[in-house]
């Protein structure tokens, strides 16, 4: 297996514990775009502390699935319960879930008209009503964690892609979320920047964060994930712990996908 | 590599050759001429032709400008002076007309004893604009303030009315004091920007001071209602309650309160100013009143319309689209005629709805429709990811609009918005069709109707055009300043 971003360092697993408490429960969820059936009968339960990697060919619905979890996309059938709150059309519930669930996007989506620090303090100040001073202290703490405190007063356009993605992670963390969603966080990055972002994500996992991550970084999946979900054509085809998943895939589609993604 | 020096390497150059000047043909003015004016045969011919055209036009127009006469009492006198100085048949401008009548171009038929009021309003306008337009003091802003000061001084001295000068001195003192104490100079004057509309209304139209005060009090009533109700019933219902409270105040309480207070204070200074009717307004006082009110109200209205047009709520969307398309589909003059003629048929008999107010409403609606479309363009240019990121952080619709979407969309729309403003300001000359004395035609016709200046043609239009140009060009420069500033900040 020749993975350019294979994780070589030792992972500290002391805090990586999966509890019995359910963080996200998705039952019989279906979603359509118009007449197109994007997600079919999705059933997933995520316990607190789990680190789940979702993979699959493009168009398989993996991004749509995690975007349903904070209702950037609406589902038409079934139930999604996040942190005990069911996602319905109730806007209050949606905003509550969104402030508890952090999300990192493929294209960072930083706010270009605000400085890095302002990007990080905006939501805590306006949603959580944290005093400005305190929000700034928190923001600096997380910026230090993602190792770019010195960029705090710059604008996003002045940073490299990898730095921007780390800011995006810090921005989510400033809301003190209990769950983090990653939607292909490294797909828009140059190869040399992927590692810095993955390192940040690994550190997050080491602290016991519940994570759902859509990614093609199989090295990351092997090192950090406790479960890998493989999706194709809107269905969950197979899910297993990483070792079993990579070494002993069950379905033909999984085998085909793995051979394509790993066998350069 | 670092230890490679003269001792270890066989030869290292230690004195550098001085840089040579680039060849004469490739530098300075000659290069610029070659590249920009004479880069090929065709371009050379075009350059020569262009220069000849300019020279020809100058030859025609320049003598007319240079022969201009400033001291005369009538057009006939002007012509005599020109004939005497430059020979029979010479052409020349008769600027004496402007010298004689420029007060009319600026103030229309505003009573001359009250000229200090529009002057003061103009002066205060700049003070009110400073916190809106600039967020920090700069040398240029200081220069602009100085220019305005000199202008006011001169206007006042010319009319022998010194009250604005006194107030100018007080304001200059206060600003100098405030400016020396904190670096937030223009910003901490924001309260004045909010009070200014009422103050300007009172200065321009006169009457009792209590009317604008009571109207302003409506906003305070609304604000208090909002503050009390928000913790009890939540923001949106509280907002509706506040609007209702302010409305009730204006409809029921403001009138009697004004009358009572006015009866108490009577016609004593400083509570009373001589009333000036709308038909006495004219010239640039009128253009400024209509133009600036229109600009100030149409921007927020345009934002609301643009958001409404994007709304998911069908009724809101349909109303906004209908309004925008209707307004953009009819000429402004139609709306002005509606304001001056048709509206009277629909209003209950006996109501006298001020004509300038009616015109301001129509001009505002007209401009708001265009601005809404300009802002919609800005909204469309924002990537979806910005909305998603705002959503994902848990910001609600209004916070996302205010903090994330609008700052970016408005920045993109600045050139379009300012174009609309410039258009609006120039369109104020159309009020001549509803019998208001705009500077371009209304006043010019009035001047030309007099026996002294009958037959004068170019001069008034050039004068009015020049003032319009200065104002519109300033707006355009401000827009570029703002764009550059934001570009520098956001990169």
JSON list of C-alpha atoms in Angstrom, two decimals, chain B residues 2 12 22 74 118 164 193 202 213 232 293 298 316 389 401 415 433 464 480:
[
{"chain": "B", "resi": 2, "resn": "UNK", "atom": "CA", "xyz": [28.75, 30.02, 2.96]},
{"chain": "B", "resi": 12, "resn": "UNK", "atom": "CA", "xyz": [35.48, 36.06, -6.60]},
{"chain": "B", "resi": 22, "resn": "UNK", "atom": "CA", "xyz": [18.43, 51.71, -19.70]},
{"chain": "B", "resi": 74, "resn": "UNK", "atom": "CA", "xyz": [-27.46, 92.90, -18.24]},
{"chain": "B", "resi": 118, "resn": "UNK", "atom": "CA", "xyz": [-29.82, 76.11, 4.34]},
{"chain": "B", "resi": 164, "resn": "UNK", "atom": "CA", "xyz": [-23.55, 79.76, 10.63]},
{"chain": "B", "resi": 193, "resn": "UNK", "atom": "CA", "xyz": [-26.07, 61.55, 12.01]},
{"chain": "B", "resi": 202, "resn": "UNK", "atom": "CA", "xyz": [-36.59, 72.11, 11.00]},
{"chain": "B", "resi": 213, "resn": "UNK", "atom": "CA", "xyz": [-38.64, 66.63, 18.20]},
{"chain": "B", "resi": 232, "resn": "UNK", "atom": "CA", "xyz": [-40.48, 39.01, 27.52]},
{"chain": "B", "resi": 293, "resn": "UNK", "atom": "CA", "xyz": [-33.26, 62.26, 1.34]},
{"chain": "B", "resi": 298, "resn": "UNK", "atom": "CA", "xyz": [-33.41, 54.24, -0.71]},
{"chain": "B", "resi": 316, "resn": "UNK", "atom": "CA", "xyz": [-43.02, 38.47, 0.43]},
{"chain": "B", "resi": 389, "resn": "UNK", "atom": "CA", "xyz": [-20.64, 28.34, 6.86]},
{"chain": "B", "resi": 401, "resn": "UNK", "atom": "CA", "xyz": [-27.33, 38.57, 6.65]},
{"chain": "B", "resi": 415, "resn": "UNK", "atom": "CA", "xyz": [-19.96, 50.78, -7.93]},
{"chain": "B", "resi": 433, "resn": "UNK", "atom": "CA", "xyz": [-42.23, 68.82, -14.58]},
{"chain": "B", "resi": 464, "resn": "UNK", "atom": "CA", "xyz": [-25.36, 74.40, -13.23]},
{"chain": "B", "resi": 480, "resn": "UNK", "atom": "CA", "xyz": [-13.36, 54.45, -5.54]}
]
